Each structure stands twice: as C-alpha cells, then as structure tokens.
Coordinates of N, CA and C in Angstrom, one line a residue:
Chain L
E30 N -9.8 0.4 52.1 CA -8.7 0.8 51.2 C -8.3 2.3 51.5
A31 N -7.0 2.5 51.8 CA -6.5 3.9 52.0 C -6.7 4.7 50.7
Q32 N -7.3 5.9 50.9 CA -7.4 6.7 49.7 C -7.8 8.1 50.0
V33 N -7.6 8.9 48.9 CA -8.0 10.3 48.9 C -9.1 10.4 47.8
T34 N -10.2 11.0 48.2 CA -11.3 11.1 47.3 C -11.6 12.6 47.0
Q35 N -12.0 12.9 45.8 CA -12.4 14.2 45.4 C -13.7 14.2 44.7
N36 N -14.5 15.2 44.8 CA -15.7 15.4 44.1 C -16.0 16.9 43.8
P37 N -16.5 17.2 42.6 CA -16.8 16.3 41.5 C -15.5 16.0 40.8
R38 N -15.5 15.0 39.9 CA -14.3 14.7 39.1 C -14.2 15.6 37.9
Y39 N -15.3 16.1 37.4 CA -15.4 17.0 36.3 C -16.4 18.1 36.6
L40 N -16.1 19.3 36.2 CA -17.0 20.4 36.4 C -16.8 21.5 35.4
I41 N -17.9 21.9 34.8 CA -18.0 23.0 33.9 C -18.9 24.0 34.5
T42 N -18.4 25.3 34.6 CA -19.1 26.3 35.3 C -18.9 27.6 34.6
V43 N -19.6 28.6 35.0 CA -19.5 30.0 34.4 C -18.8 30.9 35.4
T44 N -18.2 31.9 34.8 CA -17.5 32.9 35.6 C -18.4 33.5 36.7
G45 N -17.9 33.5 37.9 CA -18.5 34.2 39.0 C -19.4 33.3 39.8
K46 N -19.7 32.1 39.4 CA -20.6 31.2 40.1 C -19.8 30.3 41.2
K47 N -20.0 30.6 42.4 CA -19.3 30.0 43.5 C -19.3 28.5 43.4
L48 N -18.2 27.8 43.7 CA -18.2 26.4 43.7 C -17.2 25.8 44.8
T49 N -17.5 24.6 45.2 CA -16.7 23.9 46.2 C -16.3 22.6 45.6
V50 N -15.0 22.2 45.7 CA -14.5 20.9 45.4 C -14.2 20.2 46.7
T51 N -14.8 19.1 47.0 CA -14.5 18.4 48.2 C -13.3 17.5 48.2
C52 N -12.7 17.3 49.3 CA -11.6 16.3 49.4 C -11.7 15.6 50.7
S53 N -11.5 14.3 50.7 CA -11.6 13.6 51.9 C -10.5 12.5 51.9
Q54 N -9.9 12.2 53.1 CA -9.0 11.1 53.2 C -9.3 10.3 54.4
N55 N -9.0 9.0 54.3 CA -9.4 8.0 55.3 C -8.2 7.4 56.0
M56 N -7.0 8.2 56.0 CA -5.8 7.6 56.6 C -5.4 8.4 57.8
N57 N -6.2 9.2 58.4 CA -6.0 10.0 59.6 C -4.7 10.9 59.4
H58 N -4.5 11.4 58.2 CA -3.3 12.2 57.9 C -3.5 13.6 58.5
E59 N -2.4 14.2 59.0 CA -2.5 15.6 59.5 C -2.3 16.6 58.4
Y60 N -1.5 16.3 57.4 CA -1.1 17.3 56.4 C -1.9 17.0 55.1
M61 N -2.6 18.1 54.7 CA -3.3 18.0 53.4 C -3.0 19.3 52.6
S62 N -3.1 19.1 51.3 CA -2.8 20.2 50.4 C -3.6 20.1 49.1
W63 N -3.7 21.3 48.5 CA -4.4 21.4 47.2 C -3.3 21.8 46.1
Y64 N -3.4 21.2 45.0 CA -2.5 21.6 43.8 C -3.3 21.9 42.6
R65 N -2.8 22.7 41.7 CA -3.3 22.7 40.4 C -2.2 22.4 39.4
Q66 N -2.6 21.7 38.3 CA -1.6 21.3 37.4 C -2.0 21.8 36.0
D67 N -1.1 22.6 35.4 CA -1.3 23.2 34.1 C -0.2 22.8 33.2
P68 N -0.4 22.7 31.9 CA 0.6 22.3 30.9 C 1.8 23.3 31.0
G69 N 3.0 22.7 31.1 CA 4.2 23.5 31.1 C 4.5 24.2 32.5
L70 N 3.6 24.1 33.4 CA 3.8 24.7 34.7 C 3.9 23.7 35.8
G71 N 3.6 22.5 35.6 CA 3.7 21.5 36.6 C 2.7 21.6 37.7
L72 N 3.0 20.9 38.8 CA 2.2 21.0 40.0 C 2.5 22.2 40.8
R73 N 1.5 23.0 41.1 CA 1.7 24.1 42.0 C 0.8 24.1 43.2
Q74 N 1.3 24.3 44.4 CA 0.6 24.2 45.6 C -0.3 25.4 45.8
I75 N -1.6 25.2 46.1 CA -2.5 26.4 46.3 C -2.6 26.7 47.7
Y76 N -3.0 25.8 48.5 CA -3.1 25.9 50.0 C -2.7 24.6 50.6
Y77 N -2.3 24.7 51.9 CA -2.0 23.5 52.7 C -2.5 23.6 54.1
S78 N -2.6 22.5 54.7 CA -3.1 22.5 56.1 C -2.3 21.5 56.9
M79 N -1.8 21.9 58.0 CA -1.0 21.0 58.9 C -1.8 20.3 59.9
N80 N -3.0 20.7 60.1 CA -3.9 20.0 61.0 C -5.2 20.8 61.1
V81 N -6.2 20.3 61.9 CA -7.5 20.9 62.0 C -7.3 22.4 62.4
E82 N -8.0 23.2 61.6 CA -8.0 24.7 61.9 C -6.7 25.4 61.6
V83 N -5.7 24.7 61.0 CA -4.4 25.3 60.7 C -4.2 25.2 59.1
T84 N -4.4 26.3 58.5 CA -4.2 26.4 57.0 C -3.3 27.5 56.7
D85 N -2.7 27.4 55.5 CA -1.8 28.5 55.0 C -1.7 28.5 53.5
K86 N -1.2 29.6 53.0 CA -1.1 29.8 51.5 C 0.0 29.0 51.0
G87 N -0.2 28.5 49.8 CA 0.9 27.9 49.0 C 1.5 28.9 48.0
D88 N 1.8 28.4 46.8 CA 2.4 29.3 45.9 C 1.4 30.1 45.0
V89 N 0.2 29.6 44.9 CA -0.8 30.3 44.0 C -2.1 30.4 44.7
P90 N -2.3 31.1 45.8 CA -3.5 31.0 46.6 C -4.6 32.0 46.1
E91 N -4.3 32.9 45.2 CA -5.2 34.0 44.8 C -6.5 33.4 44.1
G92 N -7.6 33.8 44.6 CA -8.9 33.3 44.1 C -9.4 32.1 44.7
Y93 N -8.7 31.5 45.7 CA -9.1 30.3 46.4 C -9.2 30.5 47.9
K94 N -10.1 29.6 48.5 CA -10.2 29.6 49.9 C -10.2 28.1 50.3
V95 N -9.8 27.8 51.5 CA -9.9 26.5 52.1 C -10.4 26.5 53.5
S96 N -10.8 25.4 54.0 CA -11.1 25.3 55.4 C -10.8 23.9 55.9
R97 N -10.5 23.7 57.2 CA -10.1 22.4 57.7 C -10.8 22.3 59.1
K98 N -12.1 21.9 59.1 CA -12.8 21.8 60.3 C -12.8 20.4 60.9
E99 N -12.5 19.5 60.0 CA -12.4 18.1 60.4 C -11.1 17.6 59.9
K100 N -10.5 16.6 60.5 CA -9.2 16.1 60.1 C -9.3 15.5 58.7
R101 N -10.3 14.8 58.4 CA -10.4 14.0 57.1 C -10.8 14.9 55.9
N102 N -11.4 16.1 56.1 CA -11.9 16.9 55.0 C -11.1 18.2 54.8
F103 N -11.0 18.5 53.5 CA -10.2 19.7 53.2 C -10.8 20.3 51.9
P104 N -11.9 21.0 51.9 CA -12.6 21.5 50.7 C -11.8 22.7 50.2
L105 N -11.9 22.8 48.8 CA -11.4 24.0 48.1 C -12.5 24.8 47.6
I106 N -12.5 26.1 47.9 CA -13.6 26.9 47.5 C -13.2 28.0 46.6
L107 N -13.9 28.1 45.5 CA -13.7 29.2 44.5 C -14.9 30.1 44.6
E108 N -14.7 31.3 45.3 CA -15.8 32.2 45.5 C -16.4 32.8 44.3
S109 N -15.5 33.2 43.4 CA -15.9 33.8 42.1 C -15.0 33.3 41.0
P110 N -15.2 32.1 40.5 CA -14.3 31.5 39.5 C -14.1 32.4 38.3
S111 N -12.9 32.3 37.7 CA -12.6 33.0 36.5 C -12.0 32.0 35.5
P112 N -12.0 32.4 34.2 CA -11.4 31.4 33.2 C -10.0 31.0 33.5
N113 N -9.2 31.9 34.1 CA -7.8 31.5 34.4 C -7.7 30.4 35.5
Q114 N -8.8 30.0 36.1 CA -8.8 29.0 37.1 C -9.2 27.6 36.5
T115 N -9.4 27.6 35.2 CA -9.5 26.4 34.4 C -8.3 25.6 34.6
S116 N -8.4 24.4 35.1 CA -7.2 23.6 35.4 C -7.6 22.2 35.9
L117 N -6.6 21.4 36.2 CA -6.7 20.1 36.8 C -6.3 20.2 38.2
Y118 N -7.2 19.9 39.2 CA -6.9 20.1 40.6 C -6.7 18.8 41.3
F119 N -5.7 18.7 42.2 CA -5.5 17.6 43.0 C -5.4 17.9 44.5
C120 N -6.1 17.1 45.2 CA -5.9 17.1 46.7 C -4.9 16.0 47.1
A121 N -4.2 16.3 48.1 CA -3.2 15.3 48.6 C -3.1 15.3 50.1
S122 N -2.7 14.2 50.6 CA -2.5 14.1 52.1 C -1.3 13.2 52.5
R123 N -0.7 13.5 53.6 CA 0.3 12.7 54.2 C 0.4 12.8 55.7
S124 N 1.1 12.0 56.3 CA 1.2 12.0 57.8 C 2.3 12.9 58.3
G125 N 1.9 14.2 58.6 CA 2.8 15.1 59.2 C 3.8 15.8 58.2
L126 N 4.7 16.5 58.8 CA 5.7 17.3 58.0 C 6.9 16.5 57.6
A127 N 7.2 15.4 58.3 CA 8.4 14.6 58.0 C 8.2 13.9 56.7
G128 N 9.3 13.2 56.3 CA 9.3 12.7 54.9 C 8.5 11.4 54.7
S129 N 7.3 11.4 55.1 CA 6.4 10.3 54.7 C 5.8 10.5 53.3
E130 N 5.4 9.4 52.7 CA 4.9 9.6 51.4 C 3.5 10.3 51.3
Q131 N 3.3 11.1 50.2 CA 2.1 11.9 50.1 C 1.3 11.2 49.0
Y132 N 0.0 11.1 49.3 CA -1.0 10.4 48.4 C -1.9 11.5 47.8
F133 N -2.1 11.3 46.5 CA -3.0 12.2 45.8 C -4.3 11.6 45.5
G134 N -5.3 12.5 45.3 CA -6.6 12.1 44.9 C -6.6 12.0 43.4
P135 N -7.8 11.6 42.8 CA -7.9 11.3 41.4 C -7.9 12.5 40.5
G136 N -8.2 13.7 41.1 CA -8.2 14.9 40.3 C -9.6 15.4 40.0
T137 N -9.7 16.7 39.8 CA -10.9 17.4 39.4 C -10.6 18.3 38.2
R138 N -11.2 18.0 37.1 CA -11.0 18.8 35.9 C -12.0 19.9 35.9
L139 N -11.6 21.1 36.1 CA -12.5 22.3 36.2 C -12.3 23.1 34.9
T140 N -13.5 23.5 34.3 CA -13.5 24.4 33.2 C -14.4 25.6 33.6
V141 N -13.9 26.8 33.5 CA -14.7 28.0 33.8 C -14.8 28.8 32.5
T142 N -16.1 29.0 32.1 CA -16.3 29.7 30.8 C -16.8 31.1 31.0
Chain Y
E2 N 17.4 28.5 47.3 CA 16.0 28.1 47.1 C 16.0 26.6 46.6
D3 N 15.1 25.9 47.2 CA 14.9 24.5 46.8 C 14.5 24.3 45.3
Q4 N 15.1 23.4 44.6 CA 14.8 23.3 43.2 C 15.0 21.8 42.7
V5 N 14.2 21.4 41.8 CA 14.2 20.1 41.2 C 14.2 20.2 39.7
T6 N 15.1 19.6 39.0 CA 15.2 19.6 37.5 C 15.2 18.1 37.0
Q7 N 14.3 17.8 36.2 CA 14.2 16.5 35.6 C 14.7 16.5 34.1
S8 N 15.3 15.4 33.8 CA 15.7 15.3 32.4 C 15.8 13.8 32.0
P9 N 15.5 13.5 30.7 CA 15.0 14.4 29.7 C 13.6 14.8 29.9
E10 N 13.0 15.7 29.2 CA 11.6 16.1 29.3 C 10.8 14.9 28.7
A11 N 11.2 14.3 27.6 CA 10.5 13.2 27.0 C 11.5 12.2 26.6
L12 N 11.0 10.9 26.6 CA 11.9 9.8 26.3 C 11.1 8.7 25.6
R13 N 11.6 8.3 24.4 CA 10.9 7.3 23.7 C 11.8 6.0 23.7
L14 N 11.3 4.9 24.1 CA 12.0 3.7 24.1 C 11.3 2.6 23.4
Q15 N 12.0 1.6 22.9 CA 11.4 0.4 22.3 C 11.2 -0.5 23.5
E16 N 10.2 -1.3 23.4 CA 10.0 -2.3 24.5 C 11.2 -3.1 24.7
G17 N 11.7 -3.3 25.9 CA 12.8 -4.0 26.3 C 14.1 -3.2 26.3
E18 N 14.0 -1.9 25.9 CA 15.2 -1.1 25.8 C 15.4 -0.3 27.2
S19 N 16.3 -0.7 28.0 CA 16.5 -0.1 29.3 C 17.0 1.3 29.2
S20 N 16.7 2.1 30.2 CA 17.2 3.5 30.3 C 17.0 4.1 31.7
S21 N 17.4 5.3 31.8 CA 17.4 6.0 33.1 C 16.8 7.4 33.0
L22 N 16.0 7.8 34.0 CA 15.5 9.1 34.1 C 16.3 9.8 35.2
N23 N 16.6 11.1 35.0 CA 17.4 11.9 36.0 C 16.6 12.9 36.7
C24 N 16.9 13.1 38.0 CA 16.3 14.1 38.8 C 17.4 14.8 39.6
S25 N 17.8 16.0 39.2 CA 18.8 16.8 40.0 C 18.1 17.7 40.9
Y26 N 18.7 17.8 42.1 CA 18.0 18.7 43.1 C 19.0 19.5 43.9
T27 N 18.5 20.6 44.4 CA 19.2 21.4 45.4 C 18.1 21.7 46.5
V28 N 18.5 21.3 47.7 CA 17.5 21.5 48.8 C 18.3 21.7 50.1
S29 N 17.7 22.4 51.0 CA 18.3 22.6 52.4 C 17.7 21.5 53.3
G30 N 18.6 20.6 53.7 CA 18.2 19.6 54.6 C 17.2 18.6 54.0
L31 N 17.6 17.7 53.2 CA 16.7 16.7 52.5 C 16.1 15.9 53.6
R32 N 14.7 15.9 53.5 CA 14.0 15.0 54.4 C 13.4 13.8 53.6
G33 N 13.4 13.9 52.3 CA 13.0 12.8 51.5 C 12.9 13.2 50.0
L34 N 13.2 12.2 49.1 CA 13.0 12.4 47.7 C 12.0 11.4 47.2
F35 N 11.0 11.8 46.5 CA 9.9 11.0 46.1 C 9.8 10.8 44.6
W36 N 9.5 9.6 44.1 CA 9.1 9.4 42.7 C 7.7 9.0 42.6
Y37 N 7.0 9.6 41.6 CA 5.6 9.3 41.3 C 5.5 9.0 39.9
R38 N 4.5 8.2 39.6 CA 4.1 8.0 38.2 C 2.7 8.6 38.0
Q39 N 2.5 9.3 36.9 CA 1.3 9.9 36.6 C 0.8 9.6 35.2
D40 N -0.4 9.0 35.1 CA -1.0 8.8 33.8 C -1.9 10.0 33.4
P41 N -2.1 10.2 32.1 CA -2.8 11.4 31.7 C -4.1 11.6 32.4
G42 N -4.4 12.8 32.9 CA -5.6 13.1 33.6 C -5.9 12.5 34.9
K43 N -4.9 11.8 35.4 CA -5.0 11.1 36.7 C -4.1 11.6 37.8
G44 N -4.4 11.3 39.0 CA -3.5 11.7 40.1 C -2.2 11.0 40.2
P45 N -1.1 11.7 40.6 CA 0.2 11.0 40.7 C 0.1 9.8 41.7
E46 N 0.7 8.8 41.3 CA 0.7 7.5 42.0 C 2.1 7.4 42.7
F47 N 2.1 7.2 44.0 CA 3.4 7.1 44.7 C 4.2 5.8 44.3
L48 N 5.5 6.0 44.1 CA 6.3 4.9 43.7 C 7.4 4.6 44.9
F49 N 8.2 5.6 45.1 CA 9.3 5.4 46.1 C 9.6 6.6 46.9
T50 N 10.2 6.4 48.1 CA 10.8 7.4 48.9 C 12.2 7.0 49.2
L51 N 13.1 8.0 49.0 CA 14.5 7.8 49.3 C 15.0 8.8 50.3
Y52 N 15.7 8.5 51.3 CA 16.0 9.4 52.4 C 17.5 9.8 52.4
S53 N 18.4 9.0 52.0 CA 19.8 9.3 52.2 C 20.6 8.8 51.0
A54 N 21.8 9.5 50.7 CA 22.6 9.1 49.6 C 23.1 7.6 49.8
G55 N 23.0 6.9 48.6 CA 23.4 5.5 48.6 C 22.2 4.6 48.7
E56 N 21.1 5.1 49.1 CA 19.9 4.3 49.2 C 19.3 3.9 47.8
E57 N 18.8 2.7 47.7 CA 18.2 2.2 46.5 C 16.9 1.5 46.9
K58 N 15.9 1.6 45.9 CA 14.6 0.9 46.1 C 14.2 0.4 44.8
E59 N 13.5 -0.8 44.8 CA 13.1 -1.4 43.6 C 11.6 -1.8 43.6
K60 N 11.0 -1.8 42.5 CA 9.6 -2.3 42.3 C 9.4 -2.7 40.9
E61 N 9.3 -4.0 40.7 CA 9.1 -4.6 39.4 C 10.3 -4.1 38.5
R62 N 10.0 -3.4 37.4 CA 11.1 -3.0 36.5 C 11.7 -1.7 36.8
L63 N 11.3 -1.1 37.9 CA 11.8 0.2 38.3 C 12.8 0.1 39.5
K64 N 13.9 0.9 39.4 CA 14.8 1.0 40.5 C 15.2 2.4 40.7
A65 N 15.1 2.9 41.9 CA 15.4 4.3 42.2 C 16.7 4.4 43.0
T66 N 17.6 5.3 42.7 CA 18.8 5.5 43.5 C 19.0 6.9 43.8
L67 N 19.8 7.2 44.8 CA 20.0 8.6 45.3 C 21.4 8.9 45.6
T68 N 21.9 10.0 45.2 CA 23.2 10.6 45.6 C 22.9 11.9 46.3
K69 N 23.9 12.6 46.6 CA 23.7 13.9 47.3 C 23.2 15.0 46.4
K70 N 23.3 14.8 45.1 CA 22.8 15.8 44.2 C 21.7 15.4 43.2
E71 N 21.6 14.1 43.1 CA 20.6 13.6 42.1 C 20.0 12.3 42.4
S72 N 19.0 11.9 41.7 CA 18.4 10.6 41.8 C 18.1 10.1 40.4
F73 N 18.2 8.8 40.3 CA 17.9 8.2 39.0 C 16.8 7.2 39.2
L74 N 16.0 7.1 38.1 CA 14.9 6.1 38.1 C 15.3 5.2 36.9
H75 N 15.8 4.0 37.2 CA 16.2 3.1 36.1 C 15.1 2.2 35.8
I76 N 14.8 2.1 34.5 CA 13.8 1.3 34.0 C 14.4 0.1 33.1
T77 N 14.2 -1.1 33.6 CA 14.8 -2.2 33.0 C 13.8 -3.0 32.2
A78 N 14.1 -3.2 30.9 CA 13.3 -3.9 30.0 C 11.8 -3.4 30.0
P79 N 11.6 -2.1 29.7 CA 10.3 -1.6 29.9 C 9.3 -2.2 28.9
K80 N 8.0 -2.1 29.4 CA 6.9 -2.6 28.6 C 6.0 -1.4 28.2
P81 N 5.1 -1.5 27.2 CA 4.3 -0.4 26.9 C 3.5 0.2 28.0
E82 N 3.1 -0.7 29.0 CA 2.3 -0.2 30.1 C 3.1 0.7 31.1
D83 N 4.4 0.8 30.9 CA 5.2 1.7 31.7 C 5.2 3.1 31.2
S84 N 4.5 3.3 30.0 CA 4.4 4.6 29.5 C 3.6 5.5 30.4
A85 N 4.2 6.7 30.8 CA 3.5 7.6 31.7 C 4.5 8.8 31.9
T86 N 4.1 9.7 32.7 CA 5.0 10.8 33.1 C 5.5 10.5 34.5
Y87 N 6.8 10.6 34.7 CA 7.4 10.3 36.0 C 7.8 11.6 36.7
L88 N 7.3 11.8 37.9 CA 7.6 13.0 38.6 C 8.5 12.7 39.8
C89 N 9.4 13.7 40.0 CA 10.3 13.6 41.1 C 10.0 14.8 42.0
A90 N 10.1 14.6 43.3 CA 9.8 15.7 44.3 C 10.7 15.6 45.5
V91 N 11.1 16.7 46.1 CA 11.9 16.7 47.3 C 11.2 17.4 48.4
L92 N 11.4 17.0 49.6 CA 11.0 17.6 50.8 C 12.2 18.1 51.6
G93 N 12.3 19.4 51.8 CA 13.4 19.9 52.5 C 13.0 20.3 54.0
A94 N 13.9 21.1 54.6 CA 13.7 21.4 56.0 C 12.7 22.6 56.2
S95 N 12.1 23.0 55.1 CA 11.1 24.1 55.2 C 10.0 23.8 56.2
N96 N 9.6 24.8 57.0 CA 8.5 24.5 58.0 C 7.1 24.5 57.3
T97 N 7.1 24.7 56.0 CA 5.8 24.6 55.4 C 5.4 23.1 55.0
G98 N 6.4 22.3 55.0 CA 6.2 20.9 54.6 C 5.9 20.7 53.1
K99 N 6.3 21.7 52.3 CA 5.9 21.7 50.9 C 6.8 20.8 50.1
L100 N 6.3 19.9 49.3 CA 7.1 19.2 48.3 C 7.4 20.0 47.1
I101 N 8.6 20.0 46.6 CA 9.0 20.7 45.4 C 9.1 19.7 44.3
F102 N 8.3 19.9 43.3 CA 8.2 19.0 42.2 C 9.0 19.4 41.0
G103 N 9.6 18.4 40.3 CA 10.1 18.7 39.0 C 9.0 18.7 37.9
Q104 N 9.4 19.1 36.7 CA 8.4 19.2 35.6 C 8.0 17.8 35.1
G105 N 8.8 16.8 35.4 CA 8.5 15.4 34.9 C 9.2 15.0 33.7
T106 N 9.3 13.7 33.5 CA 9.7 13.1 32.3 C 8.6 12.2 31.7
T107 N 8.2 12.5 30.5 CA 7.2 11.7 29.8 C 7.8 10.6 29.1
L108 N 7.5 9.4 29.5 CA 8.1 8.2 28.9 C 7.1 7.5 28.0
Q109 N 7.5 7.2 26.8 CA 6.7 6.4 25.8 C 7.5 5.2 25.5
V110 N 6.9 4.0 25.7 CA 7.5 2.7 25.3 C 6.7 2.1 24.2
K111 N 7.3 1.9 23.1 CA 6.7 1.4 21.9 C 6.9 -0.1 21.8
P112 N 5.8 -0.9 21.4 CA 5.9 -2.3 21.3 C 6.8 -2.7 20.1

C-alpha cells in the first residue's frame, strides 16, 4: 500500500529536549515536505526537499532542521523545542515539482511544556 | 503573490441538501489545483487534481470544477459521513514546488 508514515504520532516533551520526528514514504517520490498546522493559521510549510541531499526552507523554518540522506526518509529535527512549537505536524510527498498529487502522513501531535 | 481563498469558512447542511464550496485563486502559471478532505486530527486526504479551465472530476457525491479564477467543489445529496474540512491548494510556476493552501471550509452534515 502506497503511504507516508510518521512516528511518533503523539509526543509530549519539555522545553529544550531534542527530538526527531521520522517520516518515510514508499512511493519513490522525489519531493518531500514538512508542514505544521495551527488553528486559524492553516497549513504552513516548514522545510522541503526536492531530492536526496537537496533541502530548503519553507515559510516557517526557525527552530527546525531536516535531512534527506535517503530518498524515502525525511526526518524533522527540533534541536531545542519551545512551547510555540506545540502543533500538529504533517509530512508529505509527491513525485517531482510538476502538478502530481501530494500525499500526507497521518500527523504527529507535539506538545512542548 | 500566489493566493488561495476559500468560502464559506463553515457550512452546515441537512442530509440530502446539495451545495457548493468555493476556492478562489491567483497564481502565476497554474500547474494544478488540488482538493483535499481532512478529518479532525488526521492528515489531508487527496481528492482531486484539476489542471485547466473547464476540467471537471467526480468521485461519489463530490464533483470538482475549474475556471481561470476559481474552483468549486459540488456536494450532491450529502451524508453525515461527508462532514469534514475541505482544503483547496494550488501549485504555481514557482521553482520551490510549494503548494499554496486555503484556510479550508468546514462542512457539517446533519442527519
């Protein structure tokens, strides 16, 4: 089954404790991205990657890091989480820059206290 | 600047009462317009892609249409299970490949 998976699905952590949210897709997609979704603000892109070793900032990259060492994986790293990073996070993937459909993961609900 | 505006923000329908959701957009070089369904706390689920004005696509009770300035998602004889937030997004000619999302329309269908 074609899918995007994320782990963990739920995470409660404390300020400053480094964490990683994993993302994996099994569709051999080149393009992957991370979003956060907050009430009233909609979906905002954090980082994106056009292919292995090619990543760039989205609209709200501050406080986040990513890496793309393999085509299927695109982890999101929070080096020093803060309460304003409490949000619902989605990983997504699609085949290239052209207008192909983008598929989303199930989401990770992060709470930073 | 590429932009997407969805209306209404919220819509309440009785079961069987057909209606339409609107997605107005401005984009440089439309490469695709996408409709998604999102249930609370879950990832957006892909519904349709439209590429050019005049194009239409259907899936069960949903039909998406596209003009040069807007797209409509028509819901015919909705059922309570159609209750969700519907998101519209556009992909323009930007070299970042970023989808521009609207804020969504939250649909509630009452039995």
